[in-house]
Tab-separated table of N, CA and C in Angstrom:
chain	number	residue	atom	x	y	z
A	7	MET	N	112.633	-19.314	36.982
A	7	MET	CA	111.817	-18.719	35.938
A	7	MET	C	110.361	-19.148	36.096
A	8	MET	N	110.138	-20.419	36.293
A	8	MET	CA	108.754	-20.883	36.341
A	8	MET	C	108.050	-20.407	37.607
A	9	PHE	N	108.774	-20.312	38.730
A	9	PHE	CA	108.087	-19.796	39.922
A	9	PHE	C	107.868	-18.295	39.808
A	10	PHE	N	108.946	-17.544	39.636
A	10	PHE	CA	108.811	-16.086	39.620
A	10	PHE	C	108.062	-15.603	38.379
A	11	GLY	N	108.264	-16.260	37.263
A	11	GLY	CA	107.625	-15.824	36.042
A	11	GLY	C	106.208	-16.303	35.871
A	12	PHE	N	105.858	-17.402	36.499
A	12	PHE	CA	104.530	-17.968	36.268
A	12	PHE	C	103.694	-17.943	37.545
A	13	ILE	N	104.111	-18.652	38.565
A	13	ILE	CA	103.299	-18.774	39.781
A	13	ILE	C	103.181	-17.439	40.507
A	14	PHE	N	104.288	-16.746	40.693
A	14	PHE	CA	104.250	-15.485	41.427
A	14	PHE	C	103.368	-14.458	40.718
A	15	LEU	N	103.499	-14.348	39.398
A	15	LEU	CA	102.675	-13.387	38.659
A	15	LEU	C	101.204	-13.788	38.646
A	16	ILE	N	100.925	-15.078	38.595
A	16	ILE	CA	99.523	-15.510	38.670
A	16	ILE	C	98.955	-15.167	40.040
A	17	GLY	N	99.742	-15.370	41.094
A	17	GLY	CA	99.297	-14.974	42.433
A	17	GLY	C	99.016	-13.485	42.513
A	18	LEU	N	99.902	-12.683	41.934
A	18	LEU	CA	99.673	-11.233	41.910
A	18	LEU	C	98.438	-10.880	41.087
A	19	ALA	N	98.235	-11.589	39.990
A	19	ALA	CA	97.050	-11.329	39.161
A	19	ALA	C	95.772	-11.641	39.930
A	20	ILE	N	95.783	-12.733	40.679
A	20	ILE	CA	94.616	-13.097	41.491
A	20	ILE	C	94.359	-12.017	42.536
A	21	LEU	N	95.422	-11.591	43.210
A	21	LEU	CA	95.270	-10.551	44.230
A	21	LEU	C	94.855	-9.213	43.625
A	22	SER	N	95.357	-8.913	42.442
A	22	SER	CA	95.101	-7.599	41.843
A	22	SER	C	93.625	-7.359	41.573
A	23	HIS	N	92.896	-8.407	41.303
A	23	HIS	CA	91.484	-8.217	40.960
A	23	HIS	C	90.684	-7.685	42.143
A	24	GLN	N	91.165	-7.934	43.374
A	24	GLN	CA	90.436	-7.457	44.546
A	24	GLN	C	91.152	-6.358	45.311
A	25	THR	N	92.446	-6.202	45.106
A	25	THR	CA	93.198	-5.296	45.977
A	25	THR	C	93.672	-4.012	45.308
A	26	VAL	N	93.710	-3.959	43.992
A	26	VAL	CA	94.200	-2.762	43.305
A	26	VAL	C	93.133	-1.676	43.383
A	27	PRO	N	93.528	-0.477	43.835
A	27	PRO	CA	92.540	0.608	43.860
A	27	PRO	C	92.210	1.056	42.437
A	28	GLY	N	91.018	1.530	42.278
A	28	GLY	CA	90.591	2.005	40.966
A	28	GLY	C	89.283	1.361	40.563
A	29	SER	N	88.905	1.612	39.336
A	29	SER	CA	87.630	1.095	38.843
A	29	SER	C	87.717	-0.409	38.595
A	30	HIS	N	86.555	-1.008	38.453
A	30	HIS	CA	86.482	-2.442	38.164
A	30	HIS	C	87.165	-2.752	36.831
A	31	GLU	N	86.973	-1.889	35.852
A	31	GLU	CA	87.603	-2.083	34.539
A	31	GLU	C	89.125	-2.033	34.642
A	32	THR	N	89.645	-1.118	35.446
A	32	THR	CA	91.097	-1.015	35.640
A	32	THR	C	91.639	-2.291	36.269
A	33	ARG	N	90.945	-2.793	37.291
A	33	ARG	CA	91.379	-4.037	37.945
A	33	ARG	C	91.353	-5.210	36.965
A	34	LYS	N	90.329	-5.265	36.115
A	34	LYS	CA	90.248	-6.350	35.131
A	34	LYS	C	91.408	-6.287	34.144
A	35	ILE	N	91.753	-5.091	33.697
A	35	ILE	CA	92.859	-4.939	32.743
A	35	ILE	C	94.182	-5.341	33.393
A	36	ILE	N	94.407	-4.930	34.634
A	36	ILE	CA	95.634	-5.313	35.348
A	36	ILE	C	95.671	-6.821	35.549
A	37	HIS	N	94.554	-7.402	35.957
A	37	HIS	CA	94.425	-8.849	36.158
A	37	HIS	C	94.759	-9.591	34.859
A	38	LEU	N	94.179	-9.159	33.774
A	38	LEU	CA	94.389	-9.770	32.466
A	38	LEU	C	95.837	-9.619	32.009
A	39	THR	N	96.410	-8.449	32.213
A	39	THR	CA	97.784	-8.180	31.782
A	39	THR	C	98.793	-9.008	32.571
A	40	LEU	N	98.613	-9.092	33.885
A	40	LEU	CA	99.530	-9.908	34.696
A	40	LEU	C	99.461	-11.378	34.288
A	41	HIS	N	98.263	-11.865	34.022
A	41	HIS	CA	98.129	-13.247	33.545
A	41	HIS	C	98.815	-13.429	32.195
A	42	PHE	N	98.657	-12.462	31.308
A	42	PHE	CA	99.289	-12.546	29.994
A	42	PHE	C	100.811	-12.597	30.124
A	43	ILE	N	101.377	-11.747	30.963
A	43	ILE	CA	102.830	-11.754	31.180
A	43	ILE	C	103.265	-13.087	31.774
A	44	ALA	N	102.485	-13.618	32.724
A	44	ALA	CA	102.803	-14.917	33.322
A	44	ALA	C	102.803	-16.018	32.265
A	45	ILE	N	101.836	-15.989	31.361
A	45	ILE	CA	101.769	-17.005	30.304
A	45	ILE	C	102.967	-16.878	29.368
A	46	ILE	N	103.334	-15.664	29.005
A	46	ILE	CA	104.506	-15.462	28.136
A	46	ILE	C	105.765	-15.996	28.814
A	47	LEU	N	105.955	-15.662	30.089
A	47	LEU	CA	107.135	-16.157	30.809
A	47	LEU	C	107.074	-17.668	30.997
A	48	GLY	N	105.876	-18.216	31.148
A	48	GLY	CA	105.719	-19.666	31.210
A	48	GLY	C	106.133	-20.329	29.909
A	49	ILE	N	105.787	-19.714	28.785
A	49	ILE	CA	106.207	-20.238	27.479
A	49	ILE	C	107.730	-20.223	27.373
A	50	VAL	N	108.344	-19.128	27.806
A	50	VAL	CA	109.810	-19.038	27.791
A	50	VAL	C	110.409	-20.141	28.664
A	51	GLY	N	109.837	-20.350	29.854
A	51	GLY	CA	110.324	-21.397	30.748
A	51	GLY	C	110.173	-22.787	30.152
A	52	LEU	N	109.022	-23.070	29.545
A	52	LEU	CA	108.814	-24.377	28.915
A	52	LEU	C	109.772	-24.596	27.752
A	53	CYS	N	109.991	-23.571	26.953
A	53	CYS	CA	110.948	-23.686	25.843
A	53	CYS	C	112.352	-23.976	26.364
A	54	ALA	N	112.728	-23.319	27.455
A	54	ALA	CA	114.050	-23.555	28.046
A	54	ALA	C	114.178	-24.992	28.538
A	55	VAL	N	113.121	-25.512	29.144
A	55	VAL	CA	113.152	-26.893	29.641
A	55	VAL	C	113.300	-27.874	28.483
A	56	PHE	N	112.484	-27.715	27.444
A	56	PHE	CA	112.574	-28.633	26.304
A	56	PHE	C	113.926	-28.524	25.609
A	57	LYS	N	114.472	-27.328	25.512
A	57	LYS	CA	115.791	-27.151	24.901
A	57	LYS	C	116.867	-27.839	25.742
A	58	PHE	N	116.790	-27.686	27.073
A	58	PHE	CA	117.755	-28.339	27.954
A	58	PHE	C	117.657	-29.857	27.834
A	59	TYR	N	116.434	-30.384	27.830
A	59	TYR	CA	116.257	-31.834	27.716
A	59	TYR	C	116.815	-32.355	26.392
A	60	ASP	N	116.661	-31.580	25.317
A	60	ASP	CA	117.234	-31.982	24.038
A	60	ASP	C	118.755	-31.953	24.085
A	61	MET	N	119.325	-30.964	24.774
A	61	MET	CA	120.782	-30.842	24.859
A	61	MET	C	121.403	-32.008	25.610
A	62	VAL	N	120.749	-32.459	26.698
A	62	VAL	CA	121.319	-33.549	27.495
A	62	VAL	C	120.761	-34.909	27.081
A	63	ASN	N	119.928	-34.911	26.038
A	63	ASN	CA	119.400	-36.146	25.473
A	63	ASN	C	118.515	-36.926	26.446
A	64	TRP	N	117.667	-36.231	27.182
A	64	TRP	CA	116.693	-36.869	28.065
A	64	TRP	C	115.341	-36.911	27.374
A	65	GLU	N	114.519	-37.856	27.797
A	65	GLU	CA	113.159	-37.933	27.262
A	65	GLU	C	112.311	-36.814	27.850
A	66	ASP	N	111.385	-36.312	27.042
A	66	ASP	CA	110.489	-35.246	27.481
A	66	ASP	C	109.212	-35.827	28.079
A	67	VAL	N	108.628	-35.093	28.995
A	67	VAL	CA	107.288	-35.339	29.535
A	67	VAL	C	107.143	-36.774	30.043
A	68	THR	N	108.025	-37.165	30.950
A	68	THR	CA	107.953	-38.519	31.497
A	68	THR	C	107.582	-38.543	32.973
A	69	SER	N	107.661	-37.422	33.657
A	69	SER	CA	107.431	-37.410	35.103
A	69	SER	C	106.060	-36.836	35.442
A	70	LEU	N	105.627	-37.104	36.661
A	70	LEU	CA	104.382	-36.523	37.158
A	70	LEU	C	104.473	-35.000	37.138
A	71	HIS	N	105.629	-34.472	37.493
A	71	HIS	CA	105.849	-33.021	37.470
A	71	HIS	C	105.556	-32.439	36.082
A	72	SER	N	106.082	-33.077	35.055
A	72	SER	CA	105.877	-32.547	33.702
A	72	SER	C	104.422	-32.680	33.267
A	73	TRP	N	103.772	-33.759	33.630
A	73	TRP	CA	102.363	-33.934	33.259
A	73	TRP	C	101.489	-32.885	33.942
A	74	ILE	N	101.696	-32.708	35.243
A	74	ILE	CA	100.915	-31.697	35.975
A	74	ILE	C	101.228	-30.308	35.429
A	75	GLY	N	102.502	-30.030	35.202
A	75	GLY	CA	102.909	-28.709	34.738
A	75	GLY	C	102.362	-28.362	33.365
A	76	ILE	N	102.490	-29.259	32.413
A	76	ILE	CA	102.003	-28.972	31.062
A	76	ILE	C	100.480	-28.915	31.043
A	77	GLY	N	99.836	-29.824	31.771
A	77	GLY	CA	98.372	-29.773	31.861
A	77	GLY	C	97.891	-28.473	32.470
A	78	THR	N	98.537	-28.064	33.546
A	78	THR	CA	98.174	-26.805	34.199
A	78	THR	C	98.401	-25.626	33.269
A	79	PHE	N	99.542	-25.616	32.600
A	79	PHE	CA	99.857	-24.509	31.701
A	79	PHE	C	98.823	-24.399	30.582
A	80	CYS	N	98.446	-25.521	29.994
A	80	CYS	CA	97.435	-25.501	28.926
A	80	CYS	C	96.090	-25.014	29.454
A	81	LEU	N	95.703	-25.472	30.643
A	81	LEU	CA	94.428	-25.041	31.219
A	81	LEU	C	94.448	-23.563	31.607
A	82	VAL	N	95.597	-23.068	32.069
A	82	VAL	CA	95.709	-21.634	32.373
A	82	VAL	C	95.533	-20.821	31.090
A	83	GLY	N	96.136	-21.279	30.009
A	83	GLY	CA	95.949	-20.594	28.729
A	83	GLY	C	94.494	-20.592	28.290
A	84	LEU	N	93.824	-21.722	28.454
A	84	LEU	CA	92.398	-21.804	28.124
A	84	LEU	C	91.577	-20.891	29.030
A	85	GLN	N	91.910	-20.884	30.316
A	85	GLN	CA	91.221	-20.006	31.274
A	85	GLN	C	91.397	-18.540	30.879
A	86	TRP	N	92.599	-18.181	30.442
A	86	TRP	CA	92.861	-16.803	30.035
A	86	TRP	C	92.022	-16.440	28.808
A	87	LEU	N	91.979	-17.343	27.834
A	87	LEU	CA	91.175	-17.085	26.637
A	87	LEU	C	89.688	-16.994	26.966
A	88	MET	N	89.219	-17.879	27.849
A	88	MET	CA	87.806	-17.832	28.255
A	88	MET	C	87.520	-16.523	28.988
A	89	GLY	N	88.419	-16.117	29.862
A	89	GLY	CA	88.249	-14.851	30.565
A	89	GLY	C	88.236	-13.680	29.610
A	90	LEU	N	89.116	-13.736	28.627
A	90	LEU	CA	89.169	-12.675	27.623
A	90	LEU	C	87.849	-12.600	26.859
A	91	GLY	N	87.325	-13.757	26.495
A	91	GLY	CA	86.085	-13.788	25.723
A	91	GLY	C	84.850	-13.420	26.522
A	92	PHE	N	84.698	-14.040	27.690
A	92	PHE	CA	83.474	-13.831	28.466
A	92	PHE	C	83.519	-12.570	29.317
A	93	MET	N	84.640	-12.349	29.981
A	93	MET	CA	84.681	-11.268	30.961
A	93	MET	C	84.857	-9.888	30.323
A	94	LEU	N	85.523	-9.820	29.186
A	94	LEU	CA	85.699	-8.516	28.544
A	94	LEU	C	84.638	-8.243	27.479
A	95	GLN	N	84.232	-9.277	26.753
A	95	GLN	CA	83.340	-9.070	25.615
A	95	GLN	C	81.916	-9.572	25.838
A	96	GLY	N	81.701	-10.371	26.872
A	96	GLY	CA	80.392	-10.976	27.066
A	96	GLY	C	79.362	-10.015	27.628
A	97	SER	N	78.116	-10.460	27.571
A	97	SER	CA	77.031	-9.661	28.143
A	97	SER	C	77.113	-9.708	29.663
A	98	ALA	N	76.393	-8.816	30.312
A	98	ALA	CA	76.388	-8.779	31.781
A	98	ALA	C	75.883	-10.100	32.345
A	99	GLN	N	74.890	-10.693	31.702
A	99	GLN	CA	74.348	-11.968	32.185
A	99	GLN	C	75.370	-13.093	32.037
A	100	SER	N	76.066	-13.162	30.899
A	100	SER	CA	77.066	-14.220	30.723
A	100	SER	C	78.236	-14.025	31.678
A	101	ARG	N	78.622	-12.771	31.934
A	101	ARG	CA	79.712	-12.514	32.889
A	101	ARG	C	79.319	-12.952	34.288
A	102	SER	N	78.102	-12.633	34.710
A	102	SER	CA	77.677	-13.009	36.062
A	102	SER	C	77.508	-14.516	36.188
A	103	THR	N	77.137	-15.183	35.105
A	103	THR	CA	77.025	-16.642	35.130
A	103	THR	C	78.401	-17.290	35.184
A	104	MET	N	79.345	-16.767	34.415
A	104	MET	CA	80.675	-17.372	34.320
A	104	MET	C	81.610	-16.985	35.462
A	105	ALA	N	81.376	-15.860	36.109
A	105	ALA	CA	82.311	-15.352	37.123
A	105	ALA	C	82.617	-16.361	38.227
A	106	PRO	N	81.618	-17.016	38.859
A	106	PRO	CA	81.969	-17.974	39.913
A	106	PRO	C	82.802	-19.149	39.393
A	107	TRP	N	82.514	-19.584	38.174
A	107	TRP	CA	83.289	-20.678	37.581
A	107	TRP	C	84.706	-20.219	37.254
A	108	HIS	N	84.834	-19.009	36.780
A	108	HIS	CA	86.140	-18.442	36.458
A	108	HIS	C	87.000	-18.330	37.724
A	109	VAL	N	86.399	-17.849	38.802
A	109	VAL	CA	87.122	-17.700	40.071
A	109	VAL	C	87.531	-19.066	40.616
A	110	ALA	N	86.590	-20.015	40.637
A	110	ALA	CA	86.891	-21.351	41.174
A	110	ALA	C	87.963	-22.045	40.341
A	111	ALA	N	87.843	-21.962	39.025
A	111	ALA	CA	88.845	-22.584	38.159
A	111	ALA	C	90.200	-21.907	38.319
A	112	GLY	N	90.207	-20.588	38.457
A	112	GLY	CA	91.466	-19.871	38.642
A	112	GLY	C	92.176	-20.272	39.919
A	113	ARG	N	91.417	-20.399	40.997
A	113	ARG	CA	92.028	-20.821	42.266
A	113	ARG	C	92.543	-22.254	42.168
A	114	ALA	N	91.781	-23.132	41.523
A	114	ALA	CA	92.227	-24.519	41.356
A	114	ALA	C	93.489	-24.582	40.500
A	115	LEU	N	93.519	-23.828	39.417
A	115	LEU	CA	94.693	-23.825	38.546
A	115	LEU	C	95.915	-23.244	39.247
A	116	PHE	N	95.707	-22.261	40.095
A	116	PHE	CA	96.807	-21.695	40.873
A	116	PHE	C	97.433	-22.776	41.757
A	117	PHE	N	96.589	-23.582	42.412
A	117	PHE	CA	97.133	-24.649	43.247
A	117	PHE	C	97.702	-25.794	42.423
A	118	MET	N	97.185	-26.018	41.233
A	118	MET	CA	97.810	-27.008	40.352
A	118	MET	C	99.215	-26.557	39.956
A	119	ALA	N	99.388	-25.260	39.713
A	119	ALA	CA	100.717	-24.734	39.386
A	119	ALA	C	101.662	-24.888	40.577
A	120	ILE	N	101.149	-24.655	41.771
A	120	ILE	CA	101.967	-24.840	42.972
A	120	ILE	C	102.330	-26.310	43.138
A	121	CYS	N	101.383	-27.192	42.876
A	121	CYS	CA	101.652	-28.631	42.936
A	121	CYS	C	102.742	-29.012	41.930
A	122	ALA	N	102.676	-28.446	40.738
A	122	ALA	CA	103.713	-28.709	39.736
A	122	ALA	C	105.076	-28.230	40.226
A	123	ALA	N	105.109	-27.062	40.860
A	123	ALA	CA	106.380	-26.539	41.377
A	123	ALA	C	106.937	-27.444	42.471
A	124	LEU	N	106.072	-27.894	43.370
A	124	LEU	CA	106.538	-28.743	44.470
A	124	LEU	C	107.012	-30.100	43.963
A	125	THR	N	106.303	-30.684	43.007
A	125	THR	CA	106.775	-31.955	42.448
A	125	THR	C	108.069	-31.744	41.662
A	126	GLY	N	108.224	-30.571	41.055
A	126	GLY	CA	109.476	-30.260	40.363
A	126	GLY	C	110.650	-30.156	41.317
A	127	LEU	N	110.412	-29.561	42.476
A	127	LEU	CA	111.476	-29.492	43.485
A	127	LEU	C	111.864	-30.890	43.962
A	128	MET	N	110.866	-31.735	44.178
A	128	MET	CA	111.165	-33.104	44.618
A	128	MET	C	111.881	-33.886	43.516
A	129	GLU	N	111.500	-33.653	42.276
A	129	GLU	CA	112.174	-34.301	41.157
A	129	GLU	C	113.634	-33.870	41.099
A	130	LYS	N	113.874	-32.586	41.275
A	130	LYS	CA	115.244	-32.069	41.275
A	130	LYS	C	116.036	-32.674	42.435
A	131	TYR	N	115.395	-32.763	43.587
A	131	TYR	CA	116.025	-33.329	44.780
A	131	TYR	C	116.479	-34.763	44.519
A	132	THR	N	115.602	-35.572	43.941
A	132	THR	CA	115.962	-36.972	43.696
A	132	THR	C	116.912	-37.111	42.510
A	133	MET	N	116.826	-36.189	41.560
A	133	MET	CA	117.675	-36.274	40.375
A	133	MET	C	119.141	-36.043	40.728
A	134	ILE	N	119.402	-35.119	41.637
A	134	ILE	CA	120.796	-34.854	41.996
A	134	ILE	C	121.231	-35.640	43.225
A	135	LYS	N	120.315	-36.483	43.730
A	135	LYS	CA	120.610	-37.415	44.826
A	135	LYS	C	121.288	-36.736	46.015
A	136	LEU	N	120.616	-35.737	46.541
A	136	LEU	CA	121.160	-35.029	47.694
A	136	LEU	C	121.068	-35.892	48.944
A	137	VAL	N	122.053	-35.773	49.798
A	137	VAL	CA	121.979	-36.441	51.088
A	137	VAL	C	121.026	-35.661	51.977
A	138	THR	N	120.472	-36.318	52.976
A	138	THR	CA	119.415	-35.729	53.782
A	138	THR	C	119.834	-34.429	54.451
A	139	HIS	N	121.039	-34.349	54.947
A	139	HIS	CA	121.447	-33.169	55.711
A	139	HIS	C	122.312	-32.205	54.905
A	140	HIS	N	122.269	-32.310	53.623
A	140	HIS	CA	123.025	-31.408	52.765
A	140	HIS	C	122.359	-30.032	52.763
A	141	ARG	N	123.154	-28.974	52.684
A	141	ARG	CA	122.606	-27.607	52.720
A	141	ARG	C	121.622	-27.349	51.582
A	142	GLU	N	121.904	-27.895	50.425
A	142	GLU	CA	121.002	-27.671	49.290
A	142	GLU	C	119.642	-28.325	49.517
A	143	SER	N	119.623	-29.423	50.268
A	143	SER	CA	118.331	-30.049	50.576
A	143	SER	C	117.492	-29.131	51.457
A	144	HIS	N	118.124	-28.403	52.352
A	144	HIS	CA	117.389	-27.432	53.175
A	144	HIS	C	116.848	-26.297	52.307
A	145	LEU	N	117.641	-25.846	51.354
A	145	LEU	CA	117.191	-24.795	50.443
A	145	LEU	C	115.970	-25.255	49.647
A	146	ILE	N	116.012	-26.484	49.154
A	146	ILE	CA	114.869	-27.026	48.410
A	146	ILE	C	113.644	-27.104	49.305
A	147	ASN	N	113.808	-27.581	50.537
A	147	ASN	CA	112.671	-27.688	51.459
A	147	ASN	C	112.092	-26.323	51.805
A	148	PHE	N	112.938	-25.357	52.108
A	148	PHE	CA	112.445	-24.019	52.442
A	148	PHE	C	111.794	-23.347	51.232
A	149	THR	N	112.347	-23.568	50.057
A	149	THR	CA	111.731	-23.026	48.843
A	149	THR	C	110.343	-23.617	48.646
A	150	GLY	N	110.219	-24.920	48.833
A	150	GLY	CA	108.916	-25.573	48.714
A	150	GLY	C	107.913	-25.047	49.723
A	151	LEU	N	108.353	-24.878	50.969
A	151	LEU	CA	107.453	-24.326	51.990
A	151	LEU	C	107.049	-22.891	51.661
A	152	ALA	N	107.993	-22.100	51.159
A	152	ALA	CA	107.675	-20.713	50.799
A	152	ALA	C	106.658	-20.662	49.662
A	153	ILE	N	106.817	-21.518	48.668
A	153	ILE	CA	105.858	-21.564	47.558
A	153	ILE	C	104.479	-21.972	48.066
A	154	LEU	N	104.440	-22.993	48.914
A	154	LEU	CA	103.165	-23.454	49.464
A	154	LEU	C	102.497	-22.365	50.293
A	155	LEU	N	103.259	-21.716	51.172
A	155	LEU	CA	102.688	-20.651	52.001
A	155	LEU	C	102.238	-19.458	51.162
A	156	PHE	N	102.974	-19.139	50.117
A	156	PHE	CA	102.542	-18.079	49.208
A	156	PHE	C	101.163	-18.411	48.639
A	157	GLY	N	100.993	-19.641	48.198
A	157	GLY	CA	99.704	-20.061	47.657
A	157	GLY	C	98.593	-19.999	48.677
A	158	VAL	N	98.871	-20.446	49.888
A	158	VAL	CA	97.861	-20.417	50.949
A	158	VAL	C	97.467	-18.978	51.260
A	159	PHE	N	98.448	-18.093	51.386
A	159	PHE	CA	98.137	-16.700	51.727
A	159	PHE	C	97.400	-15.976	50.602
A	160	VAL	N	97.757	-16.253	49.360
A	160	VAL	CA	97.011	-15.659	48.243
A	160	VAL	C	95.570	-16.150	48.277
A	161	ASP	N	95.394	-17.453	48.452
A	161	ASP	CA	94.044	-18.014	48.464
A	161	ASP	C	93.222	-17.483	49.633
A	162	MET	N	93.840	-17.388	50.797
A	162	MET	CA	93.121	-16.847	51.951
A	162	MET	C	92.766	-15.377	51.739
A	163	SER	N	93.641	-14.646	51.087
A	163	SER	CA	93.384	-13.221	50.854
A	163	SER	C	92.176	-12.986	49.964
A	164	VAL	N	91.945	-13.865	49.022
A	164	VAL	CA	90.795	-13.681	48.129
A	164	VAL	C	89.593	-14.518	48.545
A	165	GLY	N	89.824	-15.532	49.375
A	165	GLY	CA	88.739	-16.444	49.714
A	165	GLY	C	87.995	-16.125	50.988
A	166	LEU	N	88.658	-15.474	51.927
A	166	LEU	CA	87.994	-15.163	53.190
A	166	LEU	C	87.137	-13.917	53.044
A	167	PRO	N	85.994	-13.893	53.716
A	167	PRO	CA	85.157	-12.692	53.640
A	167	PRO	C	85.859	-11.507	54.301
A	168	ARG	N	85.598	-10.348	53.787
A	168	ARG	CA	86.194	-9.120	54.335
A	168	ARG	C	85.323	-8.602	55.472
A	169	TYR	N	85.993	-8.184	56.544
A	169	TYR	CA	85.276	-7.616	57.685
A	169	TYR	C	85.624	-6.139	57.787
A	170	ALA	N	84.621	-5.293	57.888
A	170	ALA	CA	84.863	-3.845	57.953
A	170	ALA	C	85.003	-3.385	59.379
């Protein structure tokens, strides 16, 4: 849920701002909508985690994974609200001033979300005490590599200059 519902949709939202055909306004609306859906699914995922922790009587927010994840989620929500305020309602001057900061913060938050996912995979790995050559350990490793490569390719797609 947290990868497909949060990280994957945020990656698509980042890509949509530059790759979706249509007007700039259309791309902004798609970008904003994908982020909104990602935040909603992130809320559902966080609620599921807290409910599960309550069911098994574990302490909440004790690991590095949870700290990075909750911090990232809160900052993504703030970034979305700032984007909503400045990018949709602000003057042309405020939008042009905020745009580089919005882009840089968005890319940083995207990698913070990926970092949270990778630390979550490692937490799961150690929690169930998998042996090194167990098949599930390979699945966890390949999933982690796929998430990391997804992040790298999204970032490269928006960060590298376009050549005509």
